[in-house]
Coordinates of C-alpha atoms and ligand atoms in Angstrom, one line a residue:
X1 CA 38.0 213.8 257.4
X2 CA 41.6 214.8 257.6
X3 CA 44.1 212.9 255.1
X4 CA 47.5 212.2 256.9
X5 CA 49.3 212.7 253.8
X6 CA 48.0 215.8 252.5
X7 CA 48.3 217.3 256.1
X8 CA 51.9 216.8 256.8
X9 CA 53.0 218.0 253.2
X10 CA 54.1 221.5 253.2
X11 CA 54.5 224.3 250.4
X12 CA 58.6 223.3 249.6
X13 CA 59.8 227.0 247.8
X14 CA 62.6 224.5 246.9
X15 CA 60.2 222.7 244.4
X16 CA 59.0 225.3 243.0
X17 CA 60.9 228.1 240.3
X18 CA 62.4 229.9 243.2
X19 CA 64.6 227.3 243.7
X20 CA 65.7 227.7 240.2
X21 CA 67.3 231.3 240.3
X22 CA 71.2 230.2 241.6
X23 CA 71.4 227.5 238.9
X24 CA 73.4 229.1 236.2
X25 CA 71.1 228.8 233.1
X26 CA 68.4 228.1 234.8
X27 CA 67.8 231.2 236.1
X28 CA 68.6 233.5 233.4
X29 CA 64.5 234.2 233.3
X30 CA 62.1 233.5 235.4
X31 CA 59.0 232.1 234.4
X32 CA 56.2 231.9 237.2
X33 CA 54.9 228.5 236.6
X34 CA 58.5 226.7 235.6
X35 CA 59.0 223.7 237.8
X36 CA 62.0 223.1 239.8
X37 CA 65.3 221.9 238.6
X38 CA 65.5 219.8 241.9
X39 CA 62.3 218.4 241.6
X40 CA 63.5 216.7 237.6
X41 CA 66.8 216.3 239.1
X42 CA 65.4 214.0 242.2
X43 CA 63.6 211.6 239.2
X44 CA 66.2 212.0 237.1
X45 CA 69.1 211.3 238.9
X46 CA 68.6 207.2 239.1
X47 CA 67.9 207.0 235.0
X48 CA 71.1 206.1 233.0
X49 CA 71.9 208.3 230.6
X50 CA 71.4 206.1 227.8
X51 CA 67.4 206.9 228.3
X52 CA 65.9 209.4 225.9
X53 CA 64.3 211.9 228.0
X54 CA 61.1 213.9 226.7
X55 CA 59.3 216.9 227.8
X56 CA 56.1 217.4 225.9
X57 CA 55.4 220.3 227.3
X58 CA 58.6 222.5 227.7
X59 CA 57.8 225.8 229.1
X60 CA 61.5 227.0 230.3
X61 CA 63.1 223.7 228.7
X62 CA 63.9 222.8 232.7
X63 CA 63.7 219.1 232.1
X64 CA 65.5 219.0 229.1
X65 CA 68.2 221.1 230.5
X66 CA 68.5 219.1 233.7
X67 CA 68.3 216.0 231.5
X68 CA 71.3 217.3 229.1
X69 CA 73.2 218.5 232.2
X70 CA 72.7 215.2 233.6
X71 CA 74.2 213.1 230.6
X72 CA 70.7 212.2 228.7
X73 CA 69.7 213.4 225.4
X74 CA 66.4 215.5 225.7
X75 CA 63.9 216.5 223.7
X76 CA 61.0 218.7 224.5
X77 CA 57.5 220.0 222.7
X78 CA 56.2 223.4 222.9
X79 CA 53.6 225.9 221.1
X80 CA 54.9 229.2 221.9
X81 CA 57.7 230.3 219.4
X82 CA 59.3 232.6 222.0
X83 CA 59.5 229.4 224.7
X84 CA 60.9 227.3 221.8
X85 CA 63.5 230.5 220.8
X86 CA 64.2 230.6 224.7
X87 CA 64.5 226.6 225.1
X88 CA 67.4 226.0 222.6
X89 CA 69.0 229.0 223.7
X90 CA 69.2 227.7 227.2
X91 CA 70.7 224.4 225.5
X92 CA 73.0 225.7 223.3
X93 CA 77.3 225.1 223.3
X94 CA 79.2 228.1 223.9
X95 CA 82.4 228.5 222.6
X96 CA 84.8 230.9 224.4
X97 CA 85.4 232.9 221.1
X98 CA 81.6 232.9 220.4
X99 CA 81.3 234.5 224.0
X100 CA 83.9 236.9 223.1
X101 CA 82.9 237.9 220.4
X102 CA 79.0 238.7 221.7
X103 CA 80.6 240.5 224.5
X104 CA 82.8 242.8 221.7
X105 CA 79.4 243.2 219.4
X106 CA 77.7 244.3 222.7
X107 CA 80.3 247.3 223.3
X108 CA 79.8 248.5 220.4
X109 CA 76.0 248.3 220.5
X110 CA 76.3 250.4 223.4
X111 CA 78.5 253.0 222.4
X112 CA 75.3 253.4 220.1
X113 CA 72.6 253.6 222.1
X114 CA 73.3 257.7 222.5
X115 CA 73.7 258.2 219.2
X116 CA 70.3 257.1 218.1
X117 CA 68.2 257.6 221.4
X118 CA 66.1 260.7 219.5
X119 CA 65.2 258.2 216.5
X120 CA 61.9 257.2 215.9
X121 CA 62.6 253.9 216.7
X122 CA 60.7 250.6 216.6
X123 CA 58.9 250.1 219.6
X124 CA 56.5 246.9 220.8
X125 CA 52.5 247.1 220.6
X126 CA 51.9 246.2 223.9
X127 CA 48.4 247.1 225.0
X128 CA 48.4 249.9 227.7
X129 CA 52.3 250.5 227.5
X130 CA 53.0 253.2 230.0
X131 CA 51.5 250.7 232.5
X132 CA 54.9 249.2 231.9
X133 CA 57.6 251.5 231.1
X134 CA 57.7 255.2 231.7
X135 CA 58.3 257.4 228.4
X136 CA 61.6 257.9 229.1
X137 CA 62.7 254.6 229.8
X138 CA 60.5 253.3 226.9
X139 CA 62.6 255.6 224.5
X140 CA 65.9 254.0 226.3
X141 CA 65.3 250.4 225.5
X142 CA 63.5 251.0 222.1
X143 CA 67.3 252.7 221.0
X144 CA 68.9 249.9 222.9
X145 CA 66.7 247.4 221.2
X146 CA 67.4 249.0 217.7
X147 CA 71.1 249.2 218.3
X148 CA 71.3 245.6 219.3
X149 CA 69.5 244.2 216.2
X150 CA 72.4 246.8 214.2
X151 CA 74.8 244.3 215.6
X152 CA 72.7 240.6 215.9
X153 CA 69.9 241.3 213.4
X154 CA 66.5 240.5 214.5
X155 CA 66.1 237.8 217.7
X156 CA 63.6 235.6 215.8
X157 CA 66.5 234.9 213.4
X158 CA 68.2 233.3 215.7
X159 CA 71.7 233.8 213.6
X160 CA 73.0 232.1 217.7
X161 CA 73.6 235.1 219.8
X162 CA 70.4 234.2 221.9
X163 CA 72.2 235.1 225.0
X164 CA 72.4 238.6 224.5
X165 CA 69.0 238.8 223.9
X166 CA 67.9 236.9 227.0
X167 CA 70.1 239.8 228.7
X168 CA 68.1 242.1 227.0
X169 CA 65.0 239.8 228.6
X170 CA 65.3 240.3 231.8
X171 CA 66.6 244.3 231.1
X172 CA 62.9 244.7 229.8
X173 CA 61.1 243.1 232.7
X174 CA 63.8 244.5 235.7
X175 CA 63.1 248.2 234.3
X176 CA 59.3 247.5 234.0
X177 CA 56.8 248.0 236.8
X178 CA 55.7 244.3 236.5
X179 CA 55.8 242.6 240.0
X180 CA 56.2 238.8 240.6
X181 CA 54.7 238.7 243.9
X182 CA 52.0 236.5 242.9
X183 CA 51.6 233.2 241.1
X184 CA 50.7 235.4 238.4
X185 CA 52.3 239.1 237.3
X186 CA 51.2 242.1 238.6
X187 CA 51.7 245.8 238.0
X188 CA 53.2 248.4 240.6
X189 CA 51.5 251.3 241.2
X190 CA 54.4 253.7 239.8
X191 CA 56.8 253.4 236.7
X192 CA 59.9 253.8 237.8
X193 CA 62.4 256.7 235.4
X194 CA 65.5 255.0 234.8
X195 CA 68.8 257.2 233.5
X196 CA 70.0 255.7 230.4
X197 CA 73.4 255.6 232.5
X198 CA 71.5 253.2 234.9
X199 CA 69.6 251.1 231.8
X200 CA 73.4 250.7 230.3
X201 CA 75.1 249.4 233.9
X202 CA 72.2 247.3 234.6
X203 CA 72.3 245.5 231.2
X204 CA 75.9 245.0 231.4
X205 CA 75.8 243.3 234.6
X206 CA 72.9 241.0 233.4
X207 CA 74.9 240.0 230.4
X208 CA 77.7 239.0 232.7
X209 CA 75.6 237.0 234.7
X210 CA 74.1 235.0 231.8
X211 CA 77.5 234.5 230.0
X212 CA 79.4 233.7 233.3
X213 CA 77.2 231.0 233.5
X214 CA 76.9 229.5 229.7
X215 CA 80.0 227.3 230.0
X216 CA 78.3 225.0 232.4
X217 CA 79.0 221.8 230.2
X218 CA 76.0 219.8 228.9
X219 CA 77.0 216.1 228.6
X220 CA 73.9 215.3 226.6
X221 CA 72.1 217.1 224.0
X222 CA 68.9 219.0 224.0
X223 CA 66.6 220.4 221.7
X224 CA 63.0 222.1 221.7
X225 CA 61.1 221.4 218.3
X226 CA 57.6 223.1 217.8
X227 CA 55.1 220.0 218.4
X228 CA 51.5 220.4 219.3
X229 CA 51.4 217.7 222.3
X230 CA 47.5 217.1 221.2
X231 CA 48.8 215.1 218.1
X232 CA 51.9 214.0 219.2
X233 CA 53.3 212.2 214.5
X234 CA 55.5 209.4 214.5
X235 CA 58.9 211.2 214.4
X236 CA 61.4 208.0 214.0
X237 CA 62.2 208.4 217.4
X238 CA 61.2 206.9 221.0
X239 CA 61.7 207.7 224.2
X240 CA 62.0 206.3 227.2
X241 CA 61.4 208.7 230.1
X242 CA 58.3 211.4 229.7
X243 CA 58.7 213.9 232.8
X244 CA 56.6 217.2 232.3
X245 CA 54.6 220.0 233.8
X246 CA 51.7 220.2 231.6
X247 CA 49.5 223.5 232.0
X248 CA 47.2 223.0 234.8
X249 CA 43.4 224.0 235.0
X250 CA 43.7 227.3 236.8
X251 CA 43.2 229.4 233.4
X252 CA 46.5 231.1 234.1
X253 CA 47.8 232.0 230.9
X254 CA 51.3 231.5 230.1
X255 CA 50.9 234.4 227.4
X256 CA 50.0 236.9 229.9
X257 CA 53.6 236.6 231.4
X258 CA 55.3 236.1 229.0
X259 CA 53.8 239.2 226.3
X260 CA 57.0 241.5 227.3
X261 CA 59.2 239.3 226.1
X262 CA 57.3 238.3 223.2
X263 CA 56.4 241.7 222.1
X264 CA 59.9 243.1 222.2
X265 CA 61.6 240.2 220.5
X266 CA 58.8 240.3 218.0
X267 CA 57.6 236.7 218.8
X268 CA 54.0 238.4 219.0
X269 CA 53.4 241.6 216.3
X270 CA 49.3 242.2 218.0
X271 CA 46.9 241.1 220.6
X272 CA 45.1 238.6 218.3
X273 CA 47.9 236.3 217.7
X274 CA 47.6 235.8 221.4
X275 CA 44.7 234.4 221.6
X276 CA 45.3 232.4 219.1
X277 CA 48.2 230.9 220.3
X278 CA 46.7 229.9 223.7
X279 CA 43.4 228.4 221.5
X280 CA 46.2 225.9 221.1
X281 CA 47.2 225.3 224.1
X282 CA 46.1 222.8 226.5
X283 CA 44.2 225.5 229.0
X284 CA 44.4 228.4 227.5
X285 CA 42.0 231.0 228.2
X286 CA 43.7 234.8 227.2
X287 CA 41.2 236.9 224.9
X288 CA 39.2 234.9 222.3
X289 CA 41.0 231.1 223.8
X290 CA 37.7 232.1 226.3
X291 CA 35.5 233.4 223.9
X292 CA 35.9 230.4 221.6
X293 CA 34.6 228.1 224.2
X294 CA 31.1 228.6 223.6
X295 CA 30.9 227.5 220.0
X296 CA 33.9 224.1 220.8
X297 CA 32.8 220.8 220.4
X298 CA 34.7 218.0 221.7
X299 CA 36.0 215.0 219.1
X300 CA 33.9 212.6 220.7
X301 CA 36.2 210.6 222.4
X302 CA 35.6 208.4 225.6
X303 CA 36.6 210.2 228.4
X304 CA 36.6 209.1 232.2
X305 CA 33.2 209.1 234.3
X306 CA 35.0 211.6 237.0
X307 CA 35.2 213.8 234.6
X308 CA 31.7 214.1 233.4
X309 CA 30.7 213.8 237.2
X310 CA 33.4 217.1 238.3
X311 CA 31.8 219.1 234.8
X312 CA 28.3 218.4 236.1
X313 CA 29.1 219.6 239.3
X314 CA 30.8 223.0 238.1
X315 CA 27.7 223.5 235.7
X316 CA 25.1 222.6 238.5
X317 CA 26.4 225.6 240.5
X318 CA 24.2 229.2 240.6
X319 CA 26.9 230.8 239.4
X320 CA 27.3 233.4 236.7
X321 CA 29.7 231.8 233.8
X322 CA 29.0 228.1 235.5
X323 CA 28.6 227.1 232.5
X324 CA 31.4 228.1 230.2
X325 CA 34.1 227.1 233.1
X326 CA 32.3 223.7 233.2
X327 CA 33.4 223.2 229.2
X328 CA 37.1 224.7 230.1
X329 CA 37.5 222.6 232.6
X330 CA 36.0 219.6 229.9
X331 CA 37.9 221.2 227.5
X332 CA 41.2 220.8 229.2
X333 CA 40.5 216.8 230.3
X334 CA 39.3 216.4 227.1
X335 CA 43.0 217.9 225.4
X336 CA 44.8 215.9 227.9
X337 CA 43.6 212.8 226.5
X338 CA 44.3 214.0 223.2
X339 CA 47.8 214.2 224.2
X340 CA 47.8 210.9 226.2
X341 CA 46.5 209.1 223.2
X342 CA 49.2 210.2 220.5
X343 CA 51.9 209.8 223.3
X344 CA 52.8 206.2 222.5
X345 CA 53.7 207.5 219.1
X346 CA 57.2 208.8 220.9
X347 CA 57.4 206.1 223.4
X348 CA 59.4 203.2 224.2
X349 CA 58.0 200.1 225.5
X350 CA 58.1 200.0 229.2
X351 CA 58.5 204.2 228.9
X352 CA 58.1 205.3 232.4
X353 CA 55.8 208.7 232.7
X354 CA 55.5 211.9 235.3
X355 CA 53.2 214.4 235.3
X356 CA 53.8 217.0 237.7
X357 CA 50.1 218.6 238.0
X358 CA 48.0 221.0 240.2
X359 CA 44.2 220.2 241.5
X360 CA 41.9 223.2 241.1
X361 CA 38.3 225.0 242.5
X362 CA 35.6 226.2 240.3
X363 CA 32.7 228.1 242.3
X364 CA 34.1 225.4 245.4
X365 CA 34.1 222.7 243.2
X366 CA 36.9 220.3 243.5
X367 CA 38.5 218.9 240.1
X368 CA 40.8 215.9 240.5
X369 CA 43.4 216.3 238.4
X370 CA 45.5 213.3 239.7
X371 CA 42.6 211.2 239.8
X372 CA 41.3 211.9 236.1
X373 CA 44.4 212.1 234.8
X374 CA 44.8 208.5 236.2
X375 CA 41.7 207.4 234.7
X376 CA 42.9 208.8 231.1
X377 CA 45.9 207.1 231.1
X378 CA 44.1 203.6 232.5
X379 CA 41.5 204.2 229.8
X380 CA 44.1 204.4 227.2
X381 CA 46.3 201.6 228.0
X382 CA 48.7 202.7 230.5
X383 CA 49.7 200.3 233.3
X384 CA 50.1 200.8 237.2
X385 CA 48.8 204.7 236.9
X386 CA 49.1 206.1 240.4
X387 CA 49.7 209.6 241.8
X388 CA 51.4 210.8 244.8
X389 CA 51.1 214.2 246.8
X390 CA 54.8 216.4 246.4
X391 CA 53.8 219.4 248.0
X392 CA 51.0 222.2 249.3
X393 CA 50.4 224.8 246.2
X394 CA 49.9 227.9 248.9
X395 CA 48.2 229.1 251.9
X396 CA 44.4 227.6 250.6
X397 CA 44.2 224.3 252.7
X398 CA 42.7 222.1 249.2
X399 CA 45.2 222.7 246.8
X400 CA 48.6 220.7 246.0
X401 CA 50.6 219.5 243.0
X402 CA 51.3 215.8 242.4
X403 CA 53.7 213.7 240.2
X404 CA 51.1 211.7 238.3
X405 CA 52.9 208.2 236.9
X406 CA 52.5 205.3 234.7
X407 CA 54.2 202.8 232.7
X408 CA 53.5 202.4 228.5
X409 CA 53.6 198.9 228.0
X410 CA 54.5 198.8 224.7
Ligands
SAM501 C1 53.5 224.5 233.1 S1 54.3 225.0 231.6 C2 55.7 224.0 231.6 C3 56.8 224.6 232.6 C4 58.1 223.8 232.5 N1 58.0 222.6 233.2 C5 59.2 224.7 233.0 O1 59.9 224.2 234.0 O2 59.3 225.8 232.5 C6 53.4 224.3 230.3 C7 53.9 224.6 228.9 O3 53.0 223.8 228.0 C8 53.0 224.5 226.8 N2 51.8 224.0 226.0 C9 50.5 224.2 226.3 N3 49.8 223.6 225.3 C10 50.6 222.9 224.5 C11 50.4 222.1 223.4 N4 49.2 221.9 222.9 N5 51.5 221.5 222.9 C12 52.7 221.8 223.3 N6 53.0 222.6 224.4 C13 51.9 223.2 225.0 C14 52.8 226.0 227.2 O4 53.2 226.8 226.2 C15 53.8 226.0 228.4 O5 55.1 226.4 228.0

């Protein structure tokens, strides 16, 4: 039968990361599954700014970012070092003279770049690497790379010139043949030969985008500390407003999009760190985060009926792999209630949550992720947990993202 609600809702570009480019920090890189500022801001915008704000899972820091910029101090949780790096970065003061005196460190790196072009220097061990860059262009950003960390040392220092290296961010992806025309990255047919002439302009005008917009003010504070949301300590501090996107079970892997940045920055040295990295996340699934699935075994907590029913289901199909997808999917509801469960460590009474989450298809197999979700936090002590539709994912008829909400009594 047709549901009224879900009919009428439609896909909303405006909730999604496209809406994010023309807000200043916000769209100094693009990451595909990033949330929308406007969707944070619309929640946000009724909580005084004397409520803590928390993101436990911080991708692109956009909630904590939206929460600073609206007056709250934020905190938010993440895994990946370089979305950490990139978070505090985002949510950083900039002094005028600081912003100076990048811009001055930056000529010089570029009157460099010439001068040691024909080195042999460093460059990323990104698998398949001409797919990316042609050799050329490759030997361009390697001597711009190396004459940048002559002036700002190495990125994963952070000594707090972050913004010249999200510049040289989105210099390394806008030179590359990666295309965004998907929910997830994909490759042009064709690298494209840049002229180092062309690398240097482009860069420039970057960097002036980034630091034109870095004066925004922030009224509140926010920070991104390295917390694994699945065992969420006691950290002498409670919130009382949880709004996140949490990774959805689609087994898009936030590593795959992100491995430029990561390689060149040195976030990432080799392919095995990885999958490692996503073995920790909730949902992961990139190289041995797959592999590892069929030797896991769950902690043995309760988990909701729905669930067991949606694994059956996937694992009752014909299907080659039915099985292993049936325990990620398992695996992923089982995580999320990890999380849920050492929430209330961090949480006020009366803390009001929002999950902003996708439903999925395995072999045509719907899983619920509203509805379980739901069940996990009911299970676990939650009150009034309830879900509503926001909008359509894409052109496929079943799928749509919900803000998924309860209260923490306390
Ligand atoms: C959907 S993204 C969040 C996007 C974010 N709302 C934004 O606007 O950019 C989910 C994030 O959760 C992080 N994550 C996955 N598992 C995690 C875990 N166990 N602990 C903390 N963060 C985790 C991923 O690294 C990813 O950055």
């Amino acid at each position: 039968m047709l549901d009224p609600v879900r009919h009428s809702v439609k896909q909303r570009p405006d909730l999604t990361f496209k809406h994010n480019k023309s807000f200043g920090r916000h769209g100094w890189l693009r990451l595909t599954p990033a949330y929308s500022v406007k969707l944070v801001q619309d929640i946000i915008v009724d909580v005084p700014t004397n409520v803590s704000v928390l993101d436990p899972f911080s991708g692109t820091a956009t909630t904590t970012l939206t929460a600073a910029e609206h007056g709250n101090d934020a905190v938010s949780f993440d895994i990946n070092p370089f979305l950490i790096w990139l978070g505090n970065v985002k949510c950083r003061t900039y002094t005028t003279a600081r912003v100076q005196r990048s811009r001055a460190a930056v000529a010089a790196a570029i009157a460099r770049v010439p001068v040691i072009l024909f080195r042999d220097n460093w460059r990323p061990a990104l698998f398949n690497i001409e797919r990316w860059w042609s050799t050329t262009t490759l030997q361009i950003l390697a001597a711009f790379r190396a004459a940048l960390v002559e002036q700002f040392g190495e990125p994963v220092e952070d000594q707090g010139d972050g913004l010249v290296w999200v510049a040289f961010c989105r210099l390394v992806i806008e030179t590359s043949s990666a295309a965004f025309n998907h929910v997830s990255m994909s490759f042009s047919s064709e690298v494209t030969h840049h002229e180092i002439e062309h690398v240097v302009d482009l860069y420039s005008k970057i960097l002036d985008l980034v630091l034109s917009s870095c004066d925004s003010p922030l009224i509140g504070a926010g920070q991104v500390v390295e917390v694994d949301a699945k065992a969420i300590p006691d950290m002498g501090r409670r919130f009382g407003l949880v709004l996140t996107s949490p990774p959805y079970p689609n087994r898009i892997s936030y590593i795959r999009e992100l491995r430029p940045y990561m390689y060149w920055l040195k976030f990432l040295g080799e392919a095995r760190e990885a999958g490692e990295m996503d073995w920790t996340a909730i949902g992961g699934t990139w190289g041995i985060a797959t592999s590892r699935l069929t030797t896991w075994s769950p902690y043995g907590q309760t988990l909701p009926d729905l669930l067991a029913e949606t694994v059956d289901s996937i694992a009752s199909t014909d299907t080659k792999n039915a099985h292993l997808l049936a325990t990620y999917v398992f695996k992923y509801f089982h995580d999320m209630h990890l999380h849920l469960s050492s929430l209330p460590n961090v949480l006020e009474p009366g803390a009001e949550i929002h999950y902003i989450v996708g439903n999925s298809t395995f072999f045509g197999k719907m899983v619920d992720t509203p509805a379980i979700l739901s069940a996990s936090m009911q299970m676990l002590g939650y009150d009034d947990a309830a879900s509503r539709v926001i909008r359509k994912r894409n052109s496929n008829k079943a799928l749509f993202e919900y803000d998924v909400t309860a209260i923490w009594p306390g």
